Amino acid sequence: MNKVEKIYYESPIGIVEITGDNKAIHSILFIDQDLSFRSISAETPKVLIDCYEELDEYFKGERQSFTFPLAYDGTDFQKSVWNALTKINYAETCSYRDIAVSIGNEKAVRAVGTANGKNKLSIVIPCHRIIGANGTLTGYAGGLWRKEWLLNHERANKK
């Protein structure tokens, strides 16, 4: 098994912890704690450097999609939801029901919400683009204020 490493990216909306090995990114999560953090070093795997740089471009409004490999860790159902999330266009939103319909299981709205909440690859698998059926912001593991910021950021930088 490859050694899993962590680096941290200081975004405009808080510190992002990036974990991965030399093959893929395992998680991209906002963390709410102060720490002296490790950033890129000579030993940092290239895939983590690529993730760091692409996140930096995203937050600067220069990137709308990502190219580094991801390691999905979840059930087949969760993976189908996460795959559907990646099809939501930059700066656009849809509902849990829209995702349930898109994966061929329109009655699985709550299960889609649960899978959405277990997404460990924030921003890249854009769970922040899911809103309530009535158009309101709904839960986001990073906090609703971050979700609102991300959506506004994407709308302002859509090309």
Short mmCIF file of C-alpha atoms in Angstrom, two decimals:
data_model
loop_
_atom_site.label_atom_id
_atom_site.label_comp_id
_atom_site.label_asym_id
_atom_site.label_seq_id
_atom_site.Cartn_x
_atom_site.Cartn_y
_atom_site.Cartn_z
CA MET A 1 0.00 0.00 0.00
CA ASN A 2 1.19 3.49 -0.81
CA LYS A 3 1.97 5.91 1.97
CA VAL A 4 -0.83 8.46 2.42
CA GLU A 5 0.44 12.02 2.88
CA LYS A 6 -1.20 15.30 3.87
CA ILE A 7 -0.61 18.84 2.78
CA TYR A 8 -2.63 21.96 3.49
CA TYR A 9 -3.86 24.73 1.26
CA GLU A 10 -4.80 28.09 2.76
CA SER A 11 -7.92 29.11 0.80
CA PRO A 12 -9.88 32.36 1.11
CA ILE A 13 -12.47 30.45 3.14
CA GLY A 14 -10.22 28.41 5.40
CA ILE A 15 -7.62 25.71 5.45
CA VAL A 16 -8.11 22.77 3.11
CA GLU A 17 -6.52 19.46 4.07
CA ILE A 18 -5.46 17.42 1.03
CA THR A 19 -4.64 13.74 1.53
CA GLY A 20 -3.35 11.35 -1.07
CA ASP A 21 -0.61 9.01 -2.12
CA ASN A 22 1.61 8.91 -5.17
CA LYS A 23 -1.32 7.69 -7.33
CA ALA A 24 -4.44 9.65 -6.35
CA ILE A 25 -6.10 12.19 -4.07
CA HIS A 26 -8.13 10.57 -1.25
CA SER A 27 -9.71 13.62 0.36
CA ILE A 28 -10.04 17.38 0.11
CA LEU A 29 -11.68 18.72 3.25
CA PHE A 30 -12.05 22.05 5.01
CA ILE A 31 -10.71 21.93 8.54
CA ASP A 32 -11.60 24.38 11.26
CA GLN A 33 -8.52 24.49 13.40
CA ASP A 34 -5.38 26.49 13.69
CA LEU A 35 -2.25 24.51 13.12
CA SER A 36 1.22 24.94 11.89
CA PHE A 37 0.81 23.00 8.72
CA ARG A 38 2.99 21.18 6.29
CA SER A 39 2.87 22.47 2.79
CA ILE A 40 4.68 21.26 -0.28
CA SER A 41 8.17 19.84 0.18
CA ALA A 42 10.67 17.96 -1.96
CA GLU A 43 9.08 14.67 -0.84
CA THR A 44 5.48 15.65 -1.67
CA PRO A 45 4.00 13.31 -4.31
CA LYS A 46 3.31 14.99 -7.65
CA VAL A 47 -0.43 14.26 -7.48
CA LEU A 48 -0.70 16.28 -4.24
CA ILE A 49 1.24 19.15 -5.82
CA ASP A 50 -1.08 19.02 -8.86
CA CYS A 51 -4.13 19.12 -6.56
CA TYR A 52 -2.70 22.04 -4.57
CA GLU A 53 -1.93 24.01 -7.74
CA GLU A 54 -5.32 23.30 -9.34
CA LEU A 55 -7.15 24.30 -6.15
CA ASP A 56 -5.13 27.51 -6.13
CA GLU A 57 -6.18 28.18 -9.73
CA TYR A 58 -9.82 27.42 -8.82
CA PHE A 59 -9.79 29.89 -5.94
CA LYS A 60 -8.17 32.52 -8.19
CA GLY A 61 -11.06 32.05 -10.66
CA GLU A 62 -8.77 30.55 -13.31
CA ARG A 63 -9.94 26.90 -13.25
CA GLN A 64 -13.38 25.31 -13.63
CA SER A 65 -12.48 21.61 -13.76
CA PHE A 66 -9.80 19.35 -12.32
CA THR A 67 -7.44 16.84 -13.91
CA PHE A 68 -5.70 14.94 -11.10
CA PRO A 69 -6.71 11.33 -10.28
CA LEU A 70 -9.13 10.64 -7.43
CA ALA A 71 -9.49 7.65 -5.12
CA TYR A 72 -13.18 7.14 -4.34
CA ASP A 73 -13.83 5.30 -1.08
CA GLY A 74 -17.50 4.40 -0.78
CA THR A 75 -20.31 2.06 -1.74
CA ASP A 76 -21.39 1.57 -5.34
CA PHE A 77 -24.42 3.78 -4.66
CA GLN A 78 -22.29 6.55 -3.18
CA LYS A 79 -19.92 6.37 -6.14
CA SER A 80 -22.86 6.67 -8.55
CA VAL A 81 -24.03 9.81 -6.70
CA TRP A 82 -20.53 11.30 -6.66
CA ASN A 83 -20.10 10.54 -10.35
CA ALA A 84 -23.42 12.33 -11.05
CA LEU A 85 -22.21 15.34 -9.03
CA THR A 86 -19.22 15.70 -11.33
CA LYS A 87 -21.62 16.24 -14.23
CA ILE A 88 -23.09 19.42 -12.70
CA ASN A 89 -21.64 22.28 -14.69
CA TYR A 90 -19.49 24.92 -13.03
CA ALA A 91 -21.59 27.70 -11.45
CA GLU A 92 -24.83 25.70 -11.83
CA THR A 93 -26.93 23.93 -9.22
CA CYS A 94 -29.40 21.09 -8.99
CA SER A 95 -31.43 19.35 -6.31
CA TYR A 96 -31.06 16.01 -4.54
CA ARG A 97 -34.06 14.84 -6.55
CA ASP A 98 -32.35 15.82 -9.81
CA ILE A 99 -29.39 13.63 -8.85
CA ALA A 100 -31.67 10.75 -7.80
CA VAL A 101 -33.40 10.92 -11.19
CA SER A 102 -30.07 11.14 -13.03
CA ILE A 103 -28.85 7.89 -11.43
CA GLY A 104 -32.13 6.14 -12.23
CA ASN A 105 -33.46 5.96 -8.68
CA GLU A 106 -35.89 8.88 -8.24
CA LYS A 107 -37.12 7.62 -4.85
CA ALA A 108 -33.61 7.71 -3.36
CA VAL A 109 -33.65 11.44 -2.59
CA ARG A 110 -32.69 11.00 1.08
CA ALA A 111 -30.04 8.42 0.24
CA VAL A 112 -28.59 10.87 -2.30
CA GLY A 113 -28.45 13.48 0.47
CA THR A 114 -26.64 11.03 2.75
CA ALA A 115 -24.15 10.09 0.02
CA ASN A 116 -23.62 13.77 -0.73
CA GLY A 117 -22.75 14.34 2.94
CA LYS A 118 -20.14 11.57 2.85
CA ASN A 119 -18.23 13.09 -0.05
CA LYS A 120 -14.59 13.49 1.01
CA LEU A 121 -13.50 15.24 -2.17
CA SER A 122 -14.90 18.73 -1.66
CA ILE A 123 -14.93 21.17 -4.56
CA VAL A 124 -13.67 18.56 -7.05
CA ILE A 125 -16.80 16.46 -6.54
CA PRO A 126 -18.99 19.54 -6.28
CA CYS A 127 -21.47 18.70 -3.55
CA HIS A 128 -21.69 22.45 -2.88
CA ARG A 129 -23.74 22.71 -6.11
CA ILE A 130 -26.65 20.76 -4.59
CA ILE A 131 -29.49 22.89 -3.28
CA GLY A 132 -32.95 22.17 -1.92
CA ALA A 133 -35.84 21.55 -4.30
CA ASN A 134 -37.21 24.96 -3.30
CA GLY A 135 -33.94 26.69 -4.29
CA THR A 136 -32.59 27.20 -0.77
CA LEU A 137 -29.14 26.26 0.42
CA THR A 138 -29.09 22.97 2.28
CA GLY A 139 -26.46 21.26 4.40
CA TYR A 140 -22.78 21.38 3.57
CA ALA A 141 -20.10 19.69 5.68
CA GLY A 142 -17.85 22.74 5.31
CA GLY A 143 -20.61 25.04 6.56
CA LEU A 144 -23.39 26.83 4.69
CA TRP A 145 -21.37 30.05 4.59
CA ARG A 146 -18.65 28.25 2.61
CA LYS A 147 -21.24 26.72 0.28
CA GLU A 148 -22.68 30.16 -0.40
CA TRP A 149 -19.17 31.58 -0.97
CA LEU A 150 -18.27 28.77 -3.42
CA LEU A 151 -21.47 29.24 -5.43
CA ASN A 152 -21.01 33.02 -5.57
CA HIS A 153 -17.33 32.56 -6.51
CA GLU A 154 -18.24 30.25 -9.39
CA ARG A 155 -20.98 32.56 -10.67
CA ALA A 156 -18.58 35.51 -10.59
CA ASN A 157 -15.88 33.58 -12.48
CA LYS A 158 -17.95 31.66 -15.02
CA LYS A 159 -16.51 32.10 -18.48
#
